[in-house]
């Protein structure tokens, strides 16, 4: 019962603090009024001297004298001490907030007990509280960091929540505690790729190589090794790596569509338009050169709309539109590319990174 008195006191304090500016009594201090009167009288005297010296004309002097006299009369009027200036808003606030209490008592659940963290964690499984389950495992691992089974539970949970860095660390712990686990090494490397906006970093490459050493046919590691070759500009080597993986992949393999899309992007003959080429054309005076560059960009866009699966082509198009100052078209290309690659987290992350780089997001 004491808690309700505490809540009531806090509510009254908050209402009072909010209403105080509206209920404060405003008066004009006598000292300030005397000072203002002295200033205005001096201004009238100065105005008369300027009029006598011919600095100010008769009309201007009359207008200034009227304004100064008005201010002098206002300074002589002192508001009676203690006269409040209350706002209807303050009165409404004072009445409305307490009036909400009966409504809460009728519609709310004031007697419903709170659920502290410890009981919530204890009932996480029974209540199917996913976030509480994760917190429970985290709490367990904080006390037992060597429990590999705990890390095996936590790592996929982080992956599902797209907490890529946390997932990478969790899979690294699985790999550390289970030395012969090629899958954990591959999963750790994959999370590193996602955490770096789809780029296969050198660290991720080392982990993929380690996974392949333990299990030479691991599809995930083979795919990302091919992707790394593609990102390095080694098109033919990437093509060979993807083709070998495709030949070894069953028809029903879930990675085949993504693999085929990557191979399709390598086979695409979309015109290559670098940022340097676009920038050079932008600064040239020749209208023909400018028209040629825009024609190349338009042709690239038409080819991508018909093909759709070329991630690098979409990236070139977005960059080219941005360099040409066609911000709206760059944003439209970004939206179209995101729609094309909505089921590929690596491609989606790469597009997000590019959008931030060129300043369209």
Short mmCIF file of N, CA and C in Angstrom, two decimals, residues 88-265:
data_model
loop_
_atom_site.label_atom_id
_atom_site.label_comp_id
_atom_site.label_asym_id
_atom_site.label_seq_id
_atom_site.Cartn_x
_atom_site.Cartn_y
_atom_site.Cartn_z
N UNK A 88 -5.51 28.90 -18.39
CA UNK A 88 -6.48 27.80 -18.44
C UNK A 88 -5.80 26.45 -18.68
N UNK A 89 -4.66 26.48 -19.37
CA UNK A 89 -3.94 25.24 -19.63
C UNK A 89 -3.45 24.61 -18.33
N UNK A 90 -2.97 25.44 -17.40
CA UNK A 90 -2.51 24.92 -16.12
C UNK A 90 -3.65 24.31 -15.33
N UNK A 91 -4.79 24.99 -15.33
CA UNK A 91 -5.96 24.48 -14.61
C UNK A 91 -6.41 23.14 -15.20
N UNK A 92 -6.41 23.06 -16.54
CA UNK A 92 -6.81 21.82 -17.20
C UNK A 92 -5.86 20.69 -16.84
N UNK A 93 -4.55 21.00 -16.80
CA UNK A 93 -3.58 19.98 -16.44
C UNK A 93 -3.76 19.49 -15.02
N UNK A 94 -4.03 20.42 -14.11
CA UNK A 94 -4.22 20.05 -12.71
C UNK A 94 -5.44 19.15 -12.53
N UNK A 95 -6.47 19.36 -13.34
CA UNK A 95 -7.69 18.57 -13.22
C UNK A 95 -7.61 17.26 -14.00
N UNK A 96 -6.94 17.27 -15.15
CA UNK A 96 -6.96 16.12 -16.04
C UNK A 96 -6.12 14.96 -15.49
N UNK A 97 -4.93 15.29 -14.97
CA UNK A 97 -4.04 14.21 -14.52
C UNK A 97 -4.65 13.41 -13.37
N UNK A 98 -5.18 14.06 -12.31
CA UNK A 98 -5.83 13.24 -11.26
C UNK A 98 -7.08 12.52 -11.78
N UNK A 99 -7.74 13.11 -12.78
CA UNK A 99 -8.95 12.48 -13.30
C UNK A 99 -8.66 11.17 -14.02
N UNK A 100 -7.40 10.98 -14.44
CA UNK A 100 -7.05 9.75 -15.14
C UNK A 100 -6.97 8.56 -14.19
N UNK A 101 -6.80 8.81 -12.88
CA UNK A 101 -6.66 7.72 -11.93
C UNK A 101 -7.88 6.81 -11.89
N UNK A 102 -9.13 7.32 -11.80
CA UNK A 102 -10.28 6.40 -11.83
C UNK A 102 -10.35 5.60 -13.13
N UNK A 103 -10.00 6.22 -14.24
CA UNK A 103 -10.02 5.50 -15.51
C UNK A 103 -9.05 4.33 -15.48
N UNK A 104 -7.85 4.56 -14.90
CA UNK A 104 -6.87 3.48 -14.80
C UNK A 104 -7.37 2.37 -13.87
N UNK A 105 -8.03 2.77 -12.76
CA UNK A 105 -8.53 1.76 -11.83
C UNK A 105 -9.62 0.90 -12.47
N UNK A 106 -10.40 1.49 -13.39
CA UNK A 106 -11.47 0.73 -14.06
C UNK A 106 -10.93 -0.13 -15.19
N UNK A 107 -10.02 0.43 -16.01
CA UNK A 107 -9.57 -0.26 -17.23
C UNK A 107 -8.21 -0.91 -17.08
N UNK A 108 -7.40 -0.46 -16.12
CA UNK A 108 -6.05 -1.00 -15.98
C UNK A 108 -5.99 -2.20 -15.06
N UNK A 109 -4.78 -2.54 -14.67
CA UNK A 109 -4.57 -3.68 -13.77
C UNK A 109 -3.63 -3.25 -12.65
N UNK A 110 -4.11 -2.41 -11.75
CA UNK A 110 -3.22 -1.89 -10.71
C UNK A 110 -2.73 -2.95 -9.74
N UNK A 111 -3.47 -4.06 -9.63
CA UNK A 111 -3.06 -5.10 -8.69
C UNK A 111 -2.22 -6.19 -9.35
N UNK A 112 -1.97 -6.04 -10.64
CA UNK A 112 -1.16 -7.04 -11.33
C UNK A 112 0.29 -6.92 -10.87
N UNK A 113 0.87 -8.00 -10.34
CA UNK A 113 2.25 -7.89 -9.84
C UNK A 113 3.24 -7.74 -10.98
N UNK A 114 4.37 -7.09 -10.68
CA UNK A 114 5.41 -6.96 -11.69
C UNK A 114 6.14 -8.30 -11.84
N UNK A 115 6.93 -8.39 -12.91
CA UNK A 115 7.66 -9.62 -13.19
C UNK A 115 9.14 -9.29 -13.17
N UNK A 116 9.80 -9.46 -12.06
CA UNK A 116 11.24 -9.19 -12.00
C UNK A 116 12.00 -10.10 -12.95
N UNK A 117 13.25 -9.72 -13.21
CA UNK A 117 14.04 -10.46 -14.19
C UNK A 117 14.23 -11.92 -13.79
N UNK A 118 14.51 -12.17 -12.53
CA UNK A 118 14.80 -13.54 -12.11
C UNK A 118 13.61 -14.48 -12.35
N UNK A 119 12.38 -14.14 -11.90
CA UNK A 119 11.25 -15.02 -12.21
C UNK A 119 10.98 -15.13 -13.70
N UNK A 120 11.19 -14.04 -14.44
CA UNK A 120 10.95 -14.09 -15.88
C UNK A 120 11.91 -15.07 -16.54
N UNK A 121 13.18 -15.05 -16.12
CA UNK A 121 14.14 -16.00 -16.67
C UNK A 121 13.80 -17.43 -16.28
N UNK A 122 13.31 -17.59 -15.05
CA UNK A 122 12.97 -18.93 -14.58
C UNK A 122 11.81 -19.52 -15.36
N UNK A 123 10.88 -18.68 -15.82
CA UNK A 123 9.70 -19.14 -16.56
C UNK A 123 9.85 -18.93 -18.06
N UNK A 124 11.07 -18.70 -18.55
CA UNK A 124 11.27 -18.38 -19.97
C UNK A 124 10.80 -19.50 -20.87
N UNK A 125 11.11 -20.75 -20.51
CA UNK A 125 10.73 -21.88 -21.36
C UNK A 125 9.22 -22.07 -21.36
N UNK A 126 8.61 -22.04 -20.17
CA UNK A 126 7.16 -22.23 -20.08
C UNK A 126 6.39 -21.15 -20.82
N UNK A 127 6.87 -19.90 -20.75
CA UNK A 127 6.19 -18.79 -21.41
C UNK A 127 6.62 -18.58 -22.85
N UNK A 128 7.58 -19.37 -23.32
CA UNK A 128 8.12 -19.22 -24.67
C UNK A 128 8.57 -17.77 -24.93
N UNK A 129 9.21 -17.22 -23.94
CA UNK A 129 9.73 -15.85 -24.00
C UNK A 129 11.12 -15.90 -24.64
N UNK A 130 11.17 -15.62 -25.95
CA UNK A 130 12.41 -15.81 -26.71
C UNK A 130 13.54 -14.92 -26.18
N UNK A 131 13.24 -13.65 -25.94
CA UNK A 131 14.27 -12.74 -25.46
C UNK A 131 14.73 -13.12 -24.05
N UNK A 132 13.80 -13.61 -23.23
CA UNK A 132 14.19 -14.04 -21.90
C UNK A 132 15.06 -15.30 -21.98
N UNK A 133 14.76 -16.16 -22.94
CA UNK A 133 15.59 -17.35 -23.14
C UNK A 133 17.03 -16.96 -23.48
N UNK A 134 17.16 -15.99 -24.38
CA UNK A 134 18.49 -15.53 -24.75
C UNK A 134 19.20 -14.93 -23.54
N UNK A 135 18.49 -14.11 -22.78
CA UNK A 135 19.09 -13.51 -21.58
C UNK A 135 19.49 -14.59 -20.58
N UNK A 136 18.69 -15.64 -20.49
CA UNK A 136 19.01 -16.74 -19.56
C UNK A 136 20.30 -17.44 -19.98
N UNK A 137 20.44 -17.69 -21.29
CA UNK A 137 21.65 -18.34 -21.77
C UNK A 137 22.86 -17.41 -21.59
N UNK A 138 22.67 -16.12 -21.88
CA UNK A 138 23.77 -15.16 -21.68
C UNK A 138 24.21 -15.14 -20.22
N UNK A 139 23.26 -15.16 -19.31
CA UNK A 139 23.57 -15.16 -17.89
C UNK A 139 24.34 -16.43 -17.51
N UNK A 140 23.92 -17.53 -18.07
CA UNK A 140 24.61 -18.80 -17.80
C UNK A 140 26.04 -18.78 -18.32
N UNK A 141 26.23 -18.27 -19.55
CA UNK A 141 27.55 -18.26 -20.16
C UNK A 141 28.48 -17.26 -19.49
N UNK A 142 27.92 -16.21 -18.91
CA UNK A 142 28.76 -15.26 -18.17
C UNK A 142 29.43 -15.94 -16.98
N UNK A 143 28.75 -16.93 -16.41
CA UNK A 143 29.30 -17.68 -15.29
C UNK A 143 30.04 -18.94 -15.73
N UNK A 144 29.69 -19.44 -16.94
CA UNK A 144 30.30 -20.67 -17.45
C UNK A 144 30.74 -20.46 -18.90
N UNK A 145 31.76 -19.63 -19.15
CA UNK A 145 32.15 -19.32 -20.53
C UNK A 145 32.69 -20.51 -21.31
N UNK A 146 33.01 -21.59 -20.64
CA UNK A 146 33.54 -22.76 -21.34
C UNK A 146 32.48 -23.76 -21.76
N UNK A 147 31.21 -23.43 -21.58
CA UNK A 147 30.12 -24.36 -21.94
C UNK A 147 29.83 -24.24 -23.43
N UNK A 148 30.37 -25.14 -24.23
CA UNK A 148 30.21 -25.07 -25.68
C UNK A 148 28.75 -25.24 -26.09
N UNK A 149 27.99 -26.04 -25.34
CA UNK A 149 26.58 -26.24 -25.69
C UNK A 149 25.80 -24.94 -25.54
N UNK A 150 26.17 -24.15 -24.55
CA UNK A 150 25.50 -22.85 -24.39
C UNK A 150 25.78 -21.93 -25.56
N UNK A 151 27.02 -21.92 -26.04
CA UNK A 151 27.36 -21.09 -27.20
C UNK A 151 26.67 -21.60 -28.45
N UNK A 152 26.49 -22.92 -28.55
CA UNK A 152 25.78 -23.48 -29.71
C UNK A 152 24.30 -23.07 -29.72
N UNK A 153 23.75 -22.81 -28.56
CA UNK A 153 22.37 -22.32 -28.48
C UNK A 153 22.31 -20.82 -28.78
N UNK A 154 23.26 -20.07 -28.25
CA UNK A 154 23.21 -18.61 -28.35
C UNK A 154 23.57 -18.11 -29.75
N UNK A 155 24.52 -18.75 -30.42
CA UNK A 155 24.98 -18.26 -31.72
C UNK A 155 23.86 -18.22 -32.76
N UNK A 156 23.08 -19.30 -32.96
CA UNK A 156 21.97 -19.21 -33.94
C UNK A 156 20.91 -18.19 -33.53
N UNK A 157 20.73 -18.00 -32.21
CA UNK A 157 19.75 -17.00 -31.76
C UNK A 157 20.18 -15.61 -32.18
N UNK A 158 21.46 -15.30 -32.00
CA UNK A 158 21.98 -14.01 -32.45
C UNK A 158 21.83 -13.87 -33.97
N UNK A 159 22.09 -14.94 -34.68
CA UNK A 159 21.97 -14.90 -36.14
C UNK A 159 20.54 -14.60 -36.56
N UNK A 160 19.58 -15.21 -35.88
CA UNK A 160 18.17 -14.97 -36.20
C UNK A 160 17.79 -13.52 -35.96
N UNK A 161 18.38 -12.91 -34.94
CA UNK A 161 18.10 -11.50 -34.62
C UNK A 161 18.95 -10.54 -35.47
N UNK A 162 19.78 -11.08 -36.37
CA UNK A 162 20.67 -10.30 -37.22
C UNK A 162 21.65 -9.47 -36.41
N UNK A 163 22.06 -10.00 -35.28
CA UNK A 163 23.12 -9.38 -34.48
C UNK A 163 24.43 -10.02 -34.94
N UNK A 164 24.89 -9.55 -36.10
CA UNK A 164 25.97 -10.26 -36.79
C UNK A 164 27.25 -10.32 -35.98
N UNK A 165 27.66 -9.22 -35.38
CA UNK A 165 28.91 -9.21 -34.62
C UNK A 165 28.82 -10.14 -33.41
N UNK A 166 27.69 -10.10 -32.71
CA UNK A 166 27.51 -10.99 -31.56
C UNK A 166 27.50 -12.44 -32.02
N UNK A 167 26.84 -12.69 -33.15
CA UNK A 167 26.80 -14.06 -33.68
C UNK A 167 28.19 -14.54 -34.07
N UNK A 168 28.99 -13.65 -34.66
CA UNK A 168 30.36 -14.02 -35.05
C UNK A 168 31.17 -14.40 -33.81
N UNK A 169 31.03 -13.63 -32.75
CA UNK A 169 31.77 -13.93 -31.53
C UNK A 169 31.31 -15.25 -30.92
N UNK A 170 30.00 -15.49 -30.95
CA UNK A 170 29.47 -16.74 -30.39
C UNK A 170 29.95 -17.95 -31.19
N UNK A 171 29.92 -17.87 -32.52
CA UNK A 171 30.41 -18.98 -33.35
C UNK A 171 31.92 -19.16 -33.17
N UNK A 172 32.65 -18.08 -32.94
CA UNK A 172 34.09 -18.19 -32.67
C UNK A 172 34.34 -18.98 -31.40
N UNK A 173 33.49 -18.77 -30.38
CA UNK A 173 33.63 -19.53 -29.14
C UNK A 173 33.31 -21.01 -29.37
N UNK A 174 32.33 -21.28 -30.22
CA UNK A 174 32.03 -22.68 -30.55
C UNK A 174 33.24 -23.31 -31.23
N UNK A 175 33.83 -22.58 -32.19
CA UNK A 175 34.99 -23.10 -32.89
C UNK A 175 36.17 -23.30 -31.95
N UNK A 176 36.33 -22.40 -30.99
CA UNK A 176 37.44 -22.51 -30.05
C UNK A 176 37.27 -23.69 -29.11
N UNK A 177 36.03 -23.92 -28.69
CA UNK A 177 35.78 -25.00 -27.73
C UNK A 177 35.55 -26.35 -28.41
N UNK A 178 35.29 -26.35 -29.71
CA UNK A 178 35.11 -27.59 -30.46
C UNK A 178 36.06 -27.54 -31.65
N UNK A 179 37.33 -27.86 -31.45
CA UNK A 179 38.38 -27.64 -32.47
C UNK A 179 38.12 -28.30 -33.81
N UNK A 180 37.40 -29.41 -33.84
CA UNK A 180 37.23 -30.12 -35.10
C UNK A 180 35.94 -29.73 -35.83
N UNK A 181 35.28 -28.65 -35.40
CA UNK A 181 33.98 -28.28 -35.96
C UNK A 181 34.16 -27.34 -37.16
N UNK A 182 34.12 -27.90 -38.37
CA UNK A 182 34.26 -27.08 -39.58
C UNK A 182 33.05 -26.18 -39.77
N UNK A 183 31.87 -26.67 -39.41
CA UNK A 183 30.66 -25.87 -39.57
C UNK A 183 30.70 -24.60 -38.75
N UNK A 184 31.20 -24.67 -37.52
CA UNK A 184 31.29 -23.48 -36.67
C UNK A 184 32.26 -22.46 -37.25
N UNK A 185 33.36 -22.95 -37.84
CA UNK A 185 34.31 -22.04 -38.48
C UNK A 185 33.68 -21.35 -39.68
N UNK A 186 32.95 -22.12 -40.47
CA UNK A 186 32.27 -21.51 -41.61
C UNK A 186 31.20 -20.53 -41.19
N UNK A 187 30.43 -20.86 -40.13
CA UNK A 187 29.40 -19.95 -39.64
C UNK A 187 30.02 -18.67 -39.08
N UNK A 188 31.13 -18.82 -38.36
CA UNK A 188 31.82 -17.64 -37.83
C UNK A 188 32.27 -16.73 -38.97
N UNK A 189 32.85 -17.30 -40.01
CA UNK A 189 33.30 -16.50 -41.15
C UNK A 189 32.12 -15.83 -41.86
N UNK A 190 31.00 -16.55 -41.99
CA UNK A 190 29.82 -15.97 -42.64
C UNK A 190 29.30 -14.77 -41.86
N UNK A 191 29.28 -14.86 -40.53
CA UNK A 191 28.82 -13.73 -39.71
C UNK A 191 29.77 -12.55 -39.84
N UNK A 192 31.07 -12.83 -40.02
CA UNK A 192 32.02 -11.74 -40.26
C UNK A 192 31.71 -11.03 -41.57
N UNK A 193 31.31 -11.80 -42.58
CA UNK A 193 30.94 -11.21 -43.87
C UNK A 193 29.72 -10.31 -43.71
N UNK A 194 28.71 -10.80 -43.03
CA UNK A 194 27.49 -10.01 -42.84
C UNK A 194 27.77 -8.76 -41.99
N UNK A 195 28.65 -8.92 -40.99
CA UNK A 195 28.98 -7.77 -40.14
C UNK A 195 29.76 -6.71 -40.89
N UNK A 196 30.38 -7.08 -42.03
CA UNK A 196 31.15 -6.13 -42.83
C UNK A 196 30.43 -5.81 -44.15
N UNK A 197 29.09 -5.75 -44.08
CA UNK A 197 28.26 -5.32 -45.21
C UNK A 197 28.49 -6.16 -46.46
N UNK A 198 28.66 -7.49 -46.29
CA UNK A 198 28.74 -8.38 -47.43
C UNK A 198 30.13 -8.55 -48.02
N UNK A 199 31.14 -7.91 -47.45
CA UNK A 199 32.50 -8.04 -47.95
C UNK A 199 33.19 -9.22 -47.27
N UNK A 200 33.86 -10.05 -48.10
CA UNK A 200 34.63 -11.17 -47.57
C UNK A 200 35.99 -10.63 -47.17
N UNK A 201 36.15 -10.33 -45.89
CA UNK A 201 37.39 -9.74 -45.40
C UNK A 201 38.50 -10.80 -45.34
N UNK A 202 39.72 -10.33 -45.10
CA UNK A 202 40.85 -11.26 -45.00
C UNK A 202 40.67 -12.21 -43.84
N UNK A 203 40.14 -11.71 -42.72
CA UNK A 203 39.91 -12.56 -41.56
C UNK A 203 38.88 -13.63 -41.88
N UNK A 204 37.78 -13.23 -42.54
CA UNK A 204 36.77 -14.21 -42.93
C UNK A 204 37.35 -15.24 -43.89
N UNK A 205 38.19 -14.78 -44.82
CA UNK A 205 38.82 -15.70 -45.75
C UNK A 205 39.67 -16.74 -45.05
N UNK A 206 40.38 -16.34 -44.00
CA UNK A 206 41.20 -17.31 -43.26
C UNK A 206 40.33 -18.35 -42.57
N UNK A 207 39.21 -17.92 -42.02
CA UNK A 207 38.32 -18.87 -41.36
C UNK A 207 37.67 -19.81 -42.37
N UNK A 208 37.30 -19.31 -43.55
CA UNK A 208 36.75 -20.20 -44.59
C UNK A 208 37.80 -21.23 -45.02
N UNK A 209 39.05 -20.80 -45.14
CA UNK A 209 40.12 -21.73 -45.52
C UNK A 209 40.31 -22.80 -44.44
N UNK A 210 40.22 -22.39 -43.18
CA UNK A 210 40.36 -23.36 -42.09
C UNK A 210 39.20 -24.36 -42.11
N UNK A 211 37.98 -23.86 -42.41
CA UNK A 211 36.82 -24.75 -42.49
C UNK A 211 37.00 -25.76 -43.63
N UNK A 212 37.53 -25.30 -44.75
CA UNK A 212 37.75 -26.21 -45.89
C UNK A 212 38.87 -27.20 -45.61
N UNK A 213 39.80 -26.83 -44.78
CA UNK A 213 40.86 -27.77 -44.42
C UNK A 213 40.27 -28.95 -43.64
N UNK A 214 39.30 -28.64 -42.78
CA UNK A 214 38.66 -29.69 -42.01
C UNK A 214 37.62 -30.45 -42.83
N UNK A 215 36.94 -29.75 -43.73
CA UNK A 215 35.89 -30.36 -44.55
C UNK A 215 35.97 -29.74 -45.94
N UNK A 216 36.75 -30.34 -46.84
CA UNK A 216 37.02 -29.74 -48.16
C UNK A 216 35.77 -29.46 -49.00
N UNK A 217 34.69 -30.16 -48.75
CA UNK A 217 33.51 -29.95 -49.58
C UNK A 217 32.47 -29.02 -48.99
N UNK A 218 32.81 -28.30 -47.90
CA UNK A 218 31.81 -27.44 -47.23
C UNK A 218 31.26 -26.40 -48.20
N UNK A 219 29.97 -26.49 -48.59
CA UNK A 219 29.42 -25.59 -49.62
C UNK A 219 29.50 -24.10 -49.24
N UNK A 220 29.22 -23.79 -47.99
CA UNK A 220 29.22 -22.39 -47.59
C UNK A 220 30.59 -21.77 -47.79
N UNK A 221 31.62 -22.48 -47.35
CA UNK A 221 32.98 -21.95 -47.49
C UNK A 221 33.38 -21.83 -48.95
N UNK A 222 32.99 -22.79 -49.76
CA UNK A 222 33.33 -22.75 -51.19
C UNK A 222 32.64 -21.58 -51.88
N UNK A 223 31.38 -21.33 -51.50
CA UNK A 223 30.65 -20.21 -52.12
C UNK A 223 31.31 -18.88 -51.79
N UNK A 224 31.64 -18.67 -50.51
CA UNK A 224 32.20 -17.38 -50.12
C UNK A 224 33.63 -17.21 -50.62
N UNK A 225 34.34 -18.30 -50.82
CA UNK A 225 35.66 -18.17 -51.45
C UNK A 225 35.51 -17.70 -52.89
N UNK A 226 34.50 -18.23 -53.60
CA UNK A 226 34.23 -17.74 -54.95
C UNK A 226 33.80 -16.28 -54.95
N UNK A 227 33.00 -15.89 -53.95
CA UNK A 227 32.55 -14.50 -53.85
C UNK A 227 33.74 -13.58 -53.58
N UNK A 228 34.69 -14.05 -52.77
CA UNK A 228 35.89 -13.25 -52.49
C UNK A 228 36.68 -13.02 -53.77
N UNK A 229 36.81 -14.05 -54.60
CA UNK A 229 37.50 -13.90 -55.88
C UNK A 229 36.79 -12.88 -56.77
N UNK A 230 35.47 -12.93 -56.76
CA UNK A 230 34.69 -11.98 -57.55
C UNK A 230 34.90 -10.55 -57.06
N UNK A 231 34.89 -10.37 -55.74
CA UNK A 231 35.08 -9.03 -55.18
C UNK A 231 36.49 -8.50 -55.45
N UNK A 232 37.45 -9.39 -55.61
CA UNK A 232 38.82 -8.98 -55.93
C UNK A 232 39.02 -8.72 -57.41
N UNK A 233 37.97 -8.92 -58.22
CA UNK A 233 38.07 -8.69 -59.65
C UNK A 233 38.62 -9.87 -60.43
N UNK A 234 38.77 -11.02 -59.79
CA UNK A 234 39.28 -12.23 -60.46
C UNK A 234 38.10 -13.00 -61.03
N UNK A 235 37.57 -12.48 -62.12
CA UNK A 235 36.31 -12.98 -62.66
C UNK A 235 36.40 -14.43 -63.09
N UNK A 236 37.42 -14.80 -63.83
CA UNK A 236 37.52 -16.16 -64.34
C UNK A 236 37.73 -17.16 -63.22
N UNK A 237 38.53 -16.79 -62.22
CA UNK A 237 38.73 -17.69 -61.08
C UNK A 237 37.43 -17.86 -60.31
N UNK A 238 36.68 -16.78 -60.16
CA UNK A 238 35.39 -16.86 -59.47
C UNK A 238 34.42 -17.72 -60.26
N UNK A 239 34.43 -17.57 -61.59
CA UNK A 239 33.54 -18.37 -62.43
C UNK A 239 33.85 -19.87 -62.26
N UNK A 240 35.14 -20.20 -62.23
CA UNK A 240 35.52 -21.60 -62.09
C UNK A 240 35.11 -22.15 -60.72
N UNK A 241 35.28 -21.33 -59.67
CA UNK A 241 34.90 -21.77 -58.33
C UNK A 241 33.40 -21.98 -58.22
N UNK A 242 32.61 -21.06 -58.78
CA UNK A 242 31.16 -21.20 -58.74
C UNK A 242 30.70 -22.40 -59.57
N UNK A 243 31.30 -22.59 -60.73
CA UNK A 243 30.91 -23.72 -61.60
C UNK A 243 31.20 -25.05 -60.93
N UNK A 244 32.34 -25.15 -60.25
CA UNK A 244 32.67 -26.40 -59.56
C UNK A 244 31.69 -26.67 -58.43
N UNK A 245 31.32 -25.63 -57.68
CA UNK A 245 30.35 -25.81 -56.60
C UNK A 245 28.99 -26.18 -57.15
N UNK A 246 28.59 -25.54 -58.25
CA UNK A 246 27.29 -25.85 -58.86
C UNK A 246 27.24 -27.29 -59.32
N UNK A 247 28.34 -27.80 -59.88
CA UNK A 247 28.38 -29.19 -60.36
C UNK A 247 28.25 -30.17 -59.21
N UNK A 248 28.74 -29.79 -58.03
CA UNK A 248 28.68 -30.68 -56.87
C UNK A 248 27.42 -30.50 -56.03
N UNK A 249 26.56 -29.56 -56.41
CA UNK A 249 25.38 -29.25 -55.59
C UNK A 249 24.18 -30.06 -56.05
N UNK A 250 23.46 -30.67 -55.14
CA UNK A 250 22.22 -31.38 -55.50
C UNK A 250 21.19 -30.42 -56.09
N UNK A 251 20.27 -30.96 -56.83
CA UNK A 251 19.25 -30.12 -57.46
C UNK A 251 18.41 -29.37 -56.44
N UNK A 252 18.15 -30.01 -55.30
CA UNK A 252 17.30 -29.39 -54.28
C UNK A 252 18.08 -28.54 -53.29
N UNK A 253 19.37 -28.35 -53.51
CA UNK A 253 20.18 -27.57 -52.56
C UNK A 253 19.65 -26.15 -52.43
N UNK A 254 19.53 -25.67 -51.21
CA UNK A 254 18.92 -24.35 -50.98
C UNK A 254 19.82 -23.21 -51.43
N UNK A 255 21.12 -23.48 -51.60
CA UNK A 255 22.03 -22.41 -52.03
C UNK A 255 22.14 -22.28 -53.54
N UNK A 256 21.51 -23.18 -54.30
CA UNK A 256 21.64 -23.15 -55.77
C UNK A 256 21.13 -21.84 -56.38
N UNK A 257 19.94 -21.32 -55.99
CA UNK A 257 19.47 -20.07 -56.60
C UNK A 257 20.45 -18.91 -56.42
N UNK A 258 21.02 -18.79 -55.22
CA UNK A 258 21.98 -17.71 -54.97
C UNK A 258 23.24 -17.93 -55.79
N UNK A 259 23.69 -19.19 -55.88
CA UNK A 259 24.88 -19.51 -56.64
C UNK A 259 24.68 -19.22 -58.13
N UNK A 260 23.52 -19.59 -58.65
CA UNK A 260 23.22 -19.34 -60.06
C UNK A 260 23.12 -17.85 -60.35
N UNK A 261 22.59 -17.09 -59.39
CA UNK A 261 22.51 -15.64 -59.58
C UNK A 261 23.90 -15.03 -59.65
N UNK A 262 24.82 -15.50 -58.80
CA UNK A 262 26.19 -14.99 -58.84
C UNK A 262 26.86 -15.34 -60.17
N UNK A 263 26.64 -16.56 -60.64
CA UNK A 263 27.21 -16.94 -61.93
C UNK A 263 26.61 -16.12 -63.06
N UNK A 264 25.31 -15.84 -62.95
CA UNK A 264 24.66 -15.00 -63.96
C UNK A 264 25.23 -13.61 -63.99
N UNK A 265 25.59 -13.07 -62.81
CA UNK A 265 26.17 -11.73 -62.79
C UNK A 265 27.55 -11.71 -63.42
#
